[in-house]
GROMACS .gro file of C-alpha atoms in nm:
model
  424
    1MET     CA    1  -0.739   3.243  -0.493
    2ARG     CA    2  -1.037   3.461  -0.430
    3SER     CA    3  -1.217   3.486  -0.099
    4PRO     CA    4  -1.582   3.373  -0.086
    5ASP     CA    5  -1.807   3.577  -0.313
    6THR     CA    6  -2.112   3.535  -0.530
    7THR     CA    7  -2.019   3.752  -0.825
    8ARG     CA    8  -1.901   3.498  -1.083
    9SER     CA    9  -2.217   3.314  -1.171
   10PRO     CA   10  -2.572   3.253  -1.052
   11VAL     CA   11  -2.460   2.893  -0.989
   12THR     CA   12  -2.144   2.898  -0.779
   13ARG     CA   13  -1.972   2.662  -0.542
   14ARG     CA   14  -2.137   2.856  -0.260
   15ALA     CA   15  -2.479   2.783  -0.407
   16VAL     CA   16  -2.406   2.420  -0.485
   17LEU     CA   17  -2.175   2.314  -0.204
   18GLY     CA   18  -2.192   2.593   0.050
   19SER     CA   19  -2.568   2.554   0.076
   20THR     CA   20  -2.505   2.190   0.155
   21VAL     CA   21  -2.329   2.307   0.467
   22ALA     CA   22  -2.584   2.568   0.565
   23THR     CA   23  -2.912   2.396   0.490
   24ALA     CA   24  -2.901   2.036   0.378
   25VAL     CA   25  -2.639   1.888   0.609
   26GLY     CA   26  -2.616   2.156   0.874
   27LEU     CA   27  -2.236   2.163   0.897
   28VAL     CA   28  -2.089   2.441   1.115
   29GLY     CA   29  -1.742   2.532   1.229
   30ALA     CA   30  -1.664   2.383   1.568
   31THR     CA   31  -1.546   2.720   1.695
   32GLY     CA   32  -1.840   2.909   1.548
   33THR     CA   33  -1.612   3.108   1.319
   34ALA     CA   34  -1.817   3.311   1.074
   35ALA     CA   35  -1.810   3.198   0.713
   36GLY     CA   36  -1.559   3.381   0.494
   37GLN     CA   37  -1.288   3.441   0.757
   38SER     CA   38  -1.074   3.165   0.609
   39PRO     CA   39  -0.970   3.128   0.244
   40VAL     CA   40  -1.203   2.881   0.070
   41ALA     CA   41  -1.146   2.664  -0.237
   42THR     CA   42  -1.336   2.394  -0.421
   43VAL     CA   43  -1.135   2.098  -0.549
   44MET     CA   44  -1.259   1.831  -0.790
   45THR     CA   45  -1.098   1.500  -0.882
   46GLN     CA   46  -1.206   1.299  -1.187
   47ASN     CA   47  -1.074   0.987  -1.355
   48ALA     CA   48  -1.159   1.087  -1.713
   49TYR     CA   49  -1.137   0.727  -1.845
   50LEU     CA   50  -0.913   0.584  -2.111
   51GLY     CA   51  -1.213   0.465  -2.314
   52PHE     CA   52  -1.154   0.091  -2.344
   53ASP     CA   53  -1.046  -0.203  -2.133
   54ILE     CA   54  -0.676  -0.283  -2.147
   55ALA     CA   55  -0.753  -0.602  -1.952
   56GLU     CA   56  -0.888  -0.755  -2.273
   57LEU     CA   57  -0.524  -0.834  -2.347
   58LEU     CA   58  -0.569  -1.108  -2.089
   59ARG     CA   59  -0.685  -1.341  -2.363
   60ALA     CA   60  -0.378  -1.279  -2.579
   61ASP     CA   61  -0.175  -1.598  -2.622
   62SER     CA   62   0.031  -1.467  -2.911
   63LEU     CA   63   0.146  -1.147  -3.076
   64ALA     CA   64  -0.123  -1.203  -3.337
   65ASP     CA   65  -0.381  -1.199  -3.056
   66VAL     CA   66  -0.237  -0.871  -2.929
   67ARG     CA   67  -0.271  -0.723  -3.277
   68GLU     CA   68  -0.632  -0.840  -3.307
   69ILE     CA   69  -0.734  -0.708  -2.964
   70THR     CA   70  -0.563  -0.374  -3.020
   71GLY     CA   71  -0.734  -0.353  -3.357
   72GLY     CA   72  -1.061  -0.386  -3.167
   73PHE     CA   73  -0.956  -0.101  -2.938
   74LEU     CA   74  -0.876   0.114  -3.239
   75ALA     CA   75  -1.201   0.035  -3.417
   76GLY     CA   76  -1.398   0.123  -3.104
   77ILE     CA   77  -1.247   0.469  -3.057
   78GLU     CA   78  -1.524   0.716  -3.139
   79PRO     CA   79  -1.391   1.075  -3.118
   80GLU     CA   80  -1.746   1.211  -3.088
   81VAL     CA   81  -1.800   1.004  -2.773
   82TYR     CA   82  -1.484   1.144  -2.615
   83ALA     CA   83  -1.599   1.495  -2.711
   84ALA     CA   84  -1.940   1.438  -2.550
   85ARG     CA   85  -1.782   1.299  -2.235
   86ALA     CA   86  -1.538   1.590  -2.217
   87ASP     CA   87  -1.832   1.827  -2.243
   88SER     CA   88  -2.009   1.649  -1.955
   89ILE     CA   89  -1.699   1.673  -1.737
   90ALA     CA   90  -1.665   2.043  -1.820
   91ALA     CA   91  -2.033   2.094  -1.733
   92ALA     CA   92  -1.971   1.941  -1.390
   93VAL     CA   93  -1.669   2.167  -1.337
   94GLU     CA   94  -1.882   2.468  -1.421
   95THR     CA   95  -2.169   2.360  -1.195
   96VAL     CA   96  -1.954   2.310  -0.886
   97ASP     CA   97  -1.738   2.614  -0.969
   98ALA     CA   98  -1.415   2.425  -0.909
   99ASP     CA   99  -1.096   2.618  -0.841
  100VAL     CA  100  -0.875   2.314  -0.899
  101VAL     CA  101  -0.952   2.009  -1.114
  102ALA     CA  102  -0.737   1.698  -1.076
  103LEU     CA  103  -0.763   1.459  -1.371
  104GLN     CA  104  -0.646   1.103  -1.412
  105GLU     CA  105  -0.644   0.906  -1.739
  106ALA     CA  106  -0.645   1.229  -1.939
  107VAL     CA  107  -0.545   1.015  -2.231
  108LEU     CA  108  -0.378   1.102  -2.559
  109LEU     CA  109  -0.439   0.843  -2.833
  110ARG     CA  110  -0.225   0.843  -3.147
  111ARG     CA  111  -0.173   0.611  -3.441
  112GLN     CA  112   0.083   0.528  -3.705
  113ASP     CA  113  -0.033   0.395  -4.041
  114PRO     CA  114   0.121   0.172  -4.160
  115GLY     CA  115   0.247   0.048  -3.827
  116ASP     CA  116   0.593  -0.082  -3.750
  117TYR     CA  117   0.548  -0.146  -3.376
  118GLY     CA  118   0.791   0.135  -3.303
  119THR     CA  119   0.751   0.461  -3.116
  120ASP     CA  120   0.667   0.701  -3.396
  121SER     CA  121   0.288   0.719  -3.373
  122SER     CA  122   0.209   1.089  -3.408
  123ALA     CA  123  -0.132   1.119  -3.575
  124VAL     CA  124  -0.367   1.228  -3.297
  125ILE     CA  125  -0.695   1.038  -3.275
  126VAL     CA  126  -0.815   1.180  -2.943
  127ASP     CA  127  -0.658   1.422  -2.695
  128LEU     CA  128  -0.897   1.402  -2.400
  129LEU     CA  129  -0.719   1.675  -2.204
  130ASP     CA  130  -0.744   1.913  -2.498
  131ARG     CA  131  -1.112   1.830  -2.542
  132ILE     CA  132  -1.186   1.899  -2.176
  133ARG     CA  133  -1.002   2.231  -2.188
  134THR     CA  134  -1.184   2.323  -2.509
  135ALA     CA  135  -1.519   2.239  -2.351
  136LEU     CA  136  -1.429   2.454  -2.051
  137ALA     CA  137  -1.329   2.744  -2.276
  138GLN     CA  138  -1.659   2.717  -2.463
  139ARG     CA  139  -1.826   2.783  -2.128
  140GLY     CA  140  -1.616   3.092  -2.075
  141LEU     CA  141  -1.396   2.913  -1.819
  142ASP     CA  142  -1.020   2.955  -1.837
  143TYR     CA  143  -0.803   2.693  -1.667
  144THR     CA  144  -0.430   2.647  -1.700
  145VAL     CA  145  -0.233   2.325  -1.674
  146ALA     CA  146  -0.051   2.388  -1.347
  147ALA     CA  147   0.115   2.046  -1.346
  148GLU     CA  148   0.112   1.735  -1.564
  149SER     CA  149   0.275   1.395  -1.544
  150VAL     CA  150   0.293   1.121  -1.804
  151ALA     CA  151   0.236   0.781  -1.649
  152ASN     CA  152   0.183   0.511  -1.911
  153ASP     CA  153   0.317   0.582  -2.258
  154PHE     CA  154   0.336   0.275  -2.477
  155GLU     CA  155   0.262   0.155  -2.827
  156LEU     CA  156   0.069  -0.155  -2.927
  157PRO     CA  157   0.049  -0.320  -3.269
  158ALA     CA  158  -0.296  -0.344  -3.423
  159GLU     CA  159  -0.434  -0.543  -3.714
  160THR     CA  160  -0.701  -0.362  -3.916
  161ASP     CA  161  -0.884  -0.418  -4.244
  162ASP     CA  162  -0.629  -0.186  -4.404
  163GLY     CA  163  -0.327  -0.365  -4.263
  164PRO     CA  164  -0.100  -0.317  -3.960
  165VAL     CA  165  -0.141   0.001  -3.757
  166ASP     CA  166   0.019   0.110  -3.429
  167LEU     CA  167  -0.184   0.254  -3.142
  168ARG     CA  168   0.004   0.472  -2.895
  169ILE     CA  169  -0.157   0.527  -2.553
  170THR     CA  170  -0.029   0.815  -2.341
  171ASP     CA  171  -0.187   0.835  -1.995
  172ARG     CA  172  -0.158   1.161  -1.802
  173ASP     CA  173  -0.232   1.295  -1.453
  174VAL     CA  174  -0.314   1.666  -1.464
  175LEU     CA  175  -0.388   1.961  -1.238
  176LEU     CA  176  -0.606   2.229  -1.396
  177VAL     CA  177  -0.623   2.554  -1.200
  178ARG     CA  178  -0.820   2.871  -1.268
  179SER     CA  179  -0.604   3.100  -1.478
  180ASP     CA  180  -0.651   3.390  -1.234
  181LEU     CA  181  -0.492   3.192  -0.949
  182ASP     CA  182  -0.122   3.183  -0.870
  183THR     CA  183   0.056   2.849  -0.884
  184THR     CA  184   0.418   2.766  -0.814
  185ASP     CA  185   0.656   2.472  -0.780
  186PRO     CA  186   0.501   2.230  -1.031
  187THR     CA  187   0.626   1.874  -0.988
  188SER     CA  188   0.570   1.550  -1.176
  189ALA     CA  189   0.705   1.203  -1.115
  190THR     CA  190   0.642   0.838  -1.178
  191TYR     CA  191   0.655   0.580  -0.903
  192ASP     CA  192   0.947   0.340  -0.885
  193ALA     CA  193   0.702   0.056  -0.823
  194THR     CA  194   0.623  -0.025  -1.187
  195LEU     CA  195   0.491  -0.348  -1.335
  196GLU     CA  196   0.647  -0.472  -1.659
  197LEU     CA  197   0.422  -0.712  -1.849
  198PRO     CA  198   0.579  -0.926  -2.124
  199ILE     CA  199   0.412  -0.915  -2.467
  200PRO     CA  200   0.372  -1.269  -2.607
  201GLU     CA  201   0.615  -1.373  -2.882
  202SER     CA  202   0.820  -1.057  -2.861
  203ASP     CA  203   1.100  -0.900  -2.662
  204ARG     CA  204   0.869  -0.610  -2.567
  205THR     CA  205   0.701  -0.538  -2.238
  206LEU     CA  206   0.392  -0.341  -2.149
  207PRO     CA  207   0.489  -0.108  -1.863
  208ILE     CA  208   0.201  -0.029  -1.629
  209THR     CA  209   0.339   0.289  -1.475
  210ARG     CA  210   0.175   0.521  -1.224
  211GLY     CA  211   0.270   0.864  -1.098
  212TYR     CA  212   0.155   1.199  -0.972
  213CYS     CA  213   0.175   1.570  -1.040
  214ALA     CA  214   0.157   1.851  -0.785
  215ALA     CA  215   0.168   2.228  -0.751
  216ASP     CA  216   0.133   2.495  -0.484
  217VAL     CA  217  -0.192   2.685  -0.532
  218THR     CA  218  -0.224   3.019  -0.355
  219VAL     CA  219  -0.548   3.046  -0.158
  220ASP     CA  220  -0.548   3.415  -0.077
  221ASP     CA  221  -0.219   3.431   0.115
  222VAL     CA  222  -0.200   3.059   0.191
  223ASP     CA  223  -0.004   2.816  -0.028
  224VAL     CA  224  -0.175   2.478  -0.055
  225ARG     CA  225   0.002   2.177  -0.203
  226VAL     CA  226  -0.246   2.002  -0.435
  227VAL     CA  227  -0.168   1.660  -0.584
  228SER     CA  228  -0.327   1.450  -0.858
  229THR     CA  229  -0.237   1.081  -0.851
  230HIS     CA  230  -0.344   0.745  -0.987
  231LEU     CA  231  -0.226   0.436  -0.802
  232SER     CA  232  -0.179   0.097  -0.965
  233SER     CA  233  -0.458  -0.153  -0.989
  234ALA     CA  234  -0.211  -0.437  -1.042
  235SER     CA  235  -0.183  -0.560  -0.684
  236PRO     CA  236  -0.220  -0.444  -0.324
  237GLN     CA  237   0.157  -0.464  -0.287
  238TYR     CA  238   0.222  -0.227  -0.578
  239ARG     CA  239  -0.043   0.016  -0.457
  240ARG     CA  240   0.101   0.018  -0.107
  241ARG     CA  241   0.454   0.078  -0.233
  242GLN     CA  242   0.332   0.368  -0.448
  243ALA     CA  243   0.134   0.510  -0.156
  244THR     CA  244   0.455   0.504   0.049
  245GLU     CA  245   0.640   0.689  -0.228
  246LEU     CA  246   0.363   0.947  -0.243
  247LEU     CA  247   0.372   1.012   0.131
  248ASP     CA  248   0.749   1.055   0.113
  249ALA     CA  249   0.704   1.317  -0.160
  250LEU     CA  250   0.453   1.531   0.032
  251PRO     CA  251   0.573   1.837   0.225
  252ALA     CA  252   0.614   1.782   0.597
  253THR     CA  253   0.438   2.107   0.684
  254GLY     CA  254   0.165   2.324   0.537
  255PRO     CA  255  -0.181   2.238   0.403
  256VAL     CA  256  -0.202   1.951   0.155
  257VAL     CA  257  -0.489   1.813  -0.054
  258VAL     CA  258  -0.431   1.482  -0.235
  259CYS     CA  259  -0.676   1.404  -0.517
  260GLY     CA  260  -0.697   1.084  -0.708
  261ASP     CA  261  -0.797   0.738  -0.808
  262LEU     CA  262  -0.635   0.524  -0.541
  263ASN     CA  263  -0.766   0.190  -0.673
  264SER     CA  264  -0.794   0.116  -0.301
  265ALA     CA  265  -1.106   0.135  -0.088
  266PRO     CA  266  -1.139   0.190   0.288
  267GLY     CA  267  -1.005  -0.112   0.473
  268GLU     CA  268  -0.750  -0.193   0.203
  269ALA     CA  269  -0.373  -0.154   0.235
  270ALA     CA  270  -0.295   0.157   0.027
  271TYR     CA  271  -0.597   0.354   0.146
  272ASP     CA  272  -0.528   0.267   0.510
  273LEU     CA  273  -0.162   0.364   0.474
  274LEU     CA  274  -0.249   0.702   0.322
  275THR     CA  275  -0.520   0.778   0.576
  276GLY     CA  276  -0.276   0.703   0.857
  277SER     CA  277  -0.118   1.038   0.763
  278LEU     CA  278  -0.394   1.210   0.564
  279THR     CA  279  -0.763   1.251   0.649
  280ASP     CA  280  -1.052   1.140   0.431
  281PRO     CA  281  -1.344   1.379   0.491
  282TYR     CA  282  -1.606   1.154   0.332
  283PRO     CA  283  -1.680   0.915   0.621
  284ASP     CA  284  -1.717   1.209   0.860
  285LEU     CA  285  -1.945   1.411   0.635
  286TRP     CA  286  -2.143   1.115   0.500
  287PRO     CA  287  -2.115   0.841   0.767
  288ASP     CA  288  -2.418   0.649   0.638
  289ALA     CA  289  -2.342   0.663   0.265
  290ASN     CA  290  -2.158   0.404   0.059
  291GLY     CA  291  -2.012   0.671  -0.169
  292ALA     CA  292  -1.913   0.436  -0.452
  293THR     CA  293  -1.716   0.593  -0.739
  294CYS     CA  294  -1.623   0.298  -0.963
  295CYS     CA  295  -1.703   0.161  -1.218
  296GLN     CA  296  -1.948   0.182  -1.508
  297ALA     CA  297  -1.950  -0.055  -1.806
  298LYS     CA  298  -1.655  -0.022  -2.040
  299ASP     CA  299  -1.873   0.119  -2.320
  300LEU     CA  300  -2.043   0.356  -2.070
  301ARG     CA  301  -2.387   0.272  -2.210
  302ASN     CA  302  -2.536   0.098  -1.906
  303ASP     CA  303  -2.870   0.247  -1.799
  304GLU     CA  304  -2.839   0.185  -1.426
  305SER     CA  305  -2.528   0.287  -1.238
  306LEU     CA  306  -2.282   0.004  -1.167
  307LEU     CA  307  -2.070   0.198  -0.918
  308SER     CA  308  -1.982  -0.029  -0.627
  309ARG     CA  309  -1.655   0.080  -0.463
  310ARG     CA  310  -1.523   0.409  -0.325
  311ILE     CA  311  -1.172   0.435  -0.465
  312ASP     CA  312  -1.165   0.801  -0.577
  313THR     CA  313  -1.096   1.041  -0.291
  314LEU     CA  314  -0.987   1.381  -0.168
  315LEU     CA  315  -0.749   1.351   0.127
  316TYR     CA  316  -0.600   1.634   0.333
  317ARG     CA  317  -0.377   1.733   0.620
  318GLY     CA  318  -0.249   2.049   0.783
  319ALA     CA  319  -0.454   2.364   0.838
  320VAL     CA  320  -0.744   2.239   0.628
  321ALA     CA  321  -1.112   2.213   0.719
  322PRO     CA  322  -1.351   2.032   0.483
  323THR     CA  323  -1.694   2.192   0.475
  324ALA     CA  324  -1.870   1.988   0.207
  325ILE     CA  325  -1.814   1.695  -0.028
  326ARG     CA  326  -2.024   1.539  -0.301
  327HIS     CA  327  -2.008   1.329  -0.616
  328VAL     CA  328  -2.073   1.429  -0.976
  329GLY     CA  329  -2.137   1.223  -1.287
  330ASP     CA  330  -2.289   0.934  -1.090
  331GLN     CA  331  -2.661   0.973  -1.163
  332PRO     CA  332  -2.846   0.848  -1.476
  333GLY     CA  333  -2.938   1.209  -1.551
  334ASP     CA  334  -2.567   1.289  -1.585
  335ARG     CA  335  -2.544   1.081  -1.902
  336THR     CA  336  -2.522   1.258  -2.233
  337GLU     CA  337  -2.662   1.174  -2.575
  338VAL     CA  338  -2.427   1.124  -2.866
  339GLU     CA  339  -2.476   0.991  -3.217
  340VAL     CA  340  -2.255   0.696  -3.311
  341ASP     CA  341  -2.284   0.539  -3.657
  342GLY     CA  342  -2.628   0.686  -3.703
  343GLU     CA  343  -2.753   0.565  -3.365
  344THR     CA  344  -2.824   0.795  -3.072
  345VAL     CA  345  -2.688   0.650  -2.748
  346GLN     CA  346  -2.649   0.773  -2.393
  347VAL     CA  347  -2.309   0.750  -2.225
  348TRP     CA  348  -2.180   0.828  -1.877
  349PRO     CA  349  -1.917   1.105  -1.850
  350SER     CA  350  -1.664   0.846  -1.730
  351ASP     CA  351  -1.650   0.501  -1.578
  352HIS     CA  352  -1.574   0.681  -1.249
  353ALA     CA  353  -1.776   0.937  -1.058
  354GLY     CA  354  -1.603   1.264  -0.980
  355VAL     CA  355  -1.552   1.381  -0.622
  356VAL     CA  356  -1.586   1.748  -0.526
  357GLY     CA  357  -1.489   1.902  -0.194
  358THR     CA  358  -1.493   2.252  -0.048
  359PHE     CA  359  -1.216   2.334   0.200
  360GLU     CA  360  -1.117   2.619   0.426
  361PHE     CA  361  -0.744   2.688   0.465
  362GLY     CA  362  -0.524   2.880   0.704
  363ALA     CA  363  -0.495   2.944   1.075
  364THR     CA  364  -0.868   2.953   1.149
  365ALA     CA  365  -0.922   2.636   0.948
  366SER     CA  366  -0.695   2.444   1.185
  367THR     CA  367  -0.948   2.492   1.463
  368SER     CA  368  -1.263   2.484   1.252
  369ARG     CA  369  -1.367   2.131   1.164
  370ALA     CA  370  -1.694   2.043   0.998
  371THR     CA  371  -1.938   1.849   1.214
  372PRO     CA  372  -2.181   1.612   1.039
  373SER     CA  373  -2.553   1.634   1.095
  374PRO     CA  374  -2.779   1.329   1.093
  375ALA     CA  375  -3.003   1.505   0.841
  376THR     CA  376  -3.067   1.315   0.518
  377PRO     CA  377  -2.844   1.449   0.237
  378SER     CA  378  -3.028   1.632  -0.037
  379THR     CA  379  -2.752   1.756  -0.265
  380GLY     CA  380  -2.765   1.483  -0.528
  381GLY     CA  381  -2.491   1.234  -0.611
  382THR     CA  382  -2.435   0.905  -0.439
  383PRO     CA  383  -2.475   1.032  -0.081
  384ALA     CA  384  -2.819   1.171  -0.163
  385THR     CA  385  -2.965   0.823  -0.161
  386GLY     CA  386  -2.896   0.795   0.208
  387ALA     CA  387  -2.867   0.418   0.159
  388LYS     CA  388  -2.558   0.214   0.226
  389SER     CA  389  -2.485  -0.051  -0.032
  390PRO     CA  390  -2.327  -0.380   0.071
  391GLU     CA  391  -1.950  -0.349   0.081
  392PRO     CA  392  -1.771  -0.575  -0.170
  393THR     CA  393  -1.529  -0.834  -0.045
  394ALA     CA  394  -1.299  -0.847  -0.347
  395THR     CA  395  -0.958  -0.683  -0.319
  396GLY     CA  396  -0.959  -0.571  -0.682
  397VAL     CA  397  -1.208  -0.394  -0.902
  398SER     CA  398  -1.334  -0.522  -1.235
  399ALA     CA  399  -1.304  -0.197  -1.418
  400PRO     CA  400  -1.236  -0.062  -1.767
  401GLY     CA  401  -0.932   0.147  -1.852
  402PHE     CA  402  -0.622   0.062  -1.651
  403GLY     CA  403  -0.831  -0.153  -1.416
  404ALA     CA  404  -0.749  -0.421  -1.162
  405PRO     CA  405  -0.756  -0.703  -1.417
  406SER     CA  406  -0.406  -0.579  -1.505
  407ALA     CA  407  -0.297  -0.791  -1.211
  408LEU     CA  408  -0.423  -1.105  -1.381
  409LEU     CA  409  -0.280  -0.977  -1.706
  410GLY     CA  410   0.063  -0.960  -1.546
  411LEU     CA  411   0.034  -1.306  -1.395
  412LEU     CA  412  -0.090  -1.470  -1.713
  413LEU     CA  413   0.147  -1.298  -1.952
  414GLY     CA  414   0.435  -1.353  -1.713
  415ALA     CA  415   0.349  -1.721  -1.676
  416GLY     CA  416   0.320  -1.756  -2.052
  417ALA     CA  417   0.662  -1.603  -2.104
  418TRP     CA  418   0.813  -1.831  -1.840
  419LEU     CA  419   0.661  -2.142  -2.000
  420ARG     CA  420   0.787  -2.040  -2.343
  421ARG     CA  421   1.139  -1.998  -2.205
  422ARG     CA  422   1.117  -2.340  -2.039
  423THR     CA  423   1.017  -2.509  -2.365
  424GLN     CA  424   1.273  -2.338  -2.585
   0.00000   0.00000   0.00000
């Protein structure tokens, strides 16, 4: 990874995030080490959003209900909206000049027509990862997939006006890294803590699986382990078990940056477990900001932001010094216009805000920690408001995609299956 420079673009991470350190927030190295003596990288994490709310299956009392609800999912998939959202995410990557981009819910949607509720759906409707990479390439940016893991991969039956169709949902965690950077030791895994939800009136289950992918990224001569993960929203117990598995998988030594949607906010079990070993730079750099990252309306058309909880984070340990952190895709101006069925609408890039951090790595970074200034932030994003929103008291998050209502889904579907067995 390159050392600090300003040759790539008039708008670089130094201009966008480095200036945050120098002018807006006044962050300086505790030892007074001059800028540029340590390798520097900018890391971005973004839940790219499935595009609809799986929790709608809550109201399914029968297999026919499942087919009807899934048919609604299928009818609501607008490829042009996914393309517009992918372009917005790529624009944010370009603006912050990210070296590494960690994605969650980089979904692949496929269909089979006619459907047989099997596993043969192969006709691609939307490949969100491909669309994001295409949008990056159109900006002259070349990123490679350094690591990728498949979390959820299941098929649902759908009823449409043209008869039965199957919808296959493949959910992926991804690490995109600049193509001119060296990466090694790619790893992907799913967590053992997996929830199996019974589908009414069938012998099928809906597995809500979570996982992570990781790779070593070379920052000049320093290898940094970077991870992209998405923890379960099903229950605090599942999240905590997955967080334990993640900690066990991290290297014992060397710099580490963990990126992801934790579905767990400060003060909750999984977040507190992870930050017992890893450090969250956000509360140090923005002590007076709420920093919410989740969640917008499921159709992404809300005018005012609905973000209320900070569940997307960048965590680190080892010889790592955070110098700046901010959010992207969280302001009304970040919405993009797209034409759907002859109507022009504005949509958010995702139901989650992205989180971007700049880090120094190596020996000097271990003694150079950023010190927050009481100055009012002026870099945009959630912290720029300088106002702290009331903290929610709920332990879950009412969110689209693979959101926390999956917990209720599991309870209700499980209870329904138990009652059916009792009455048979």
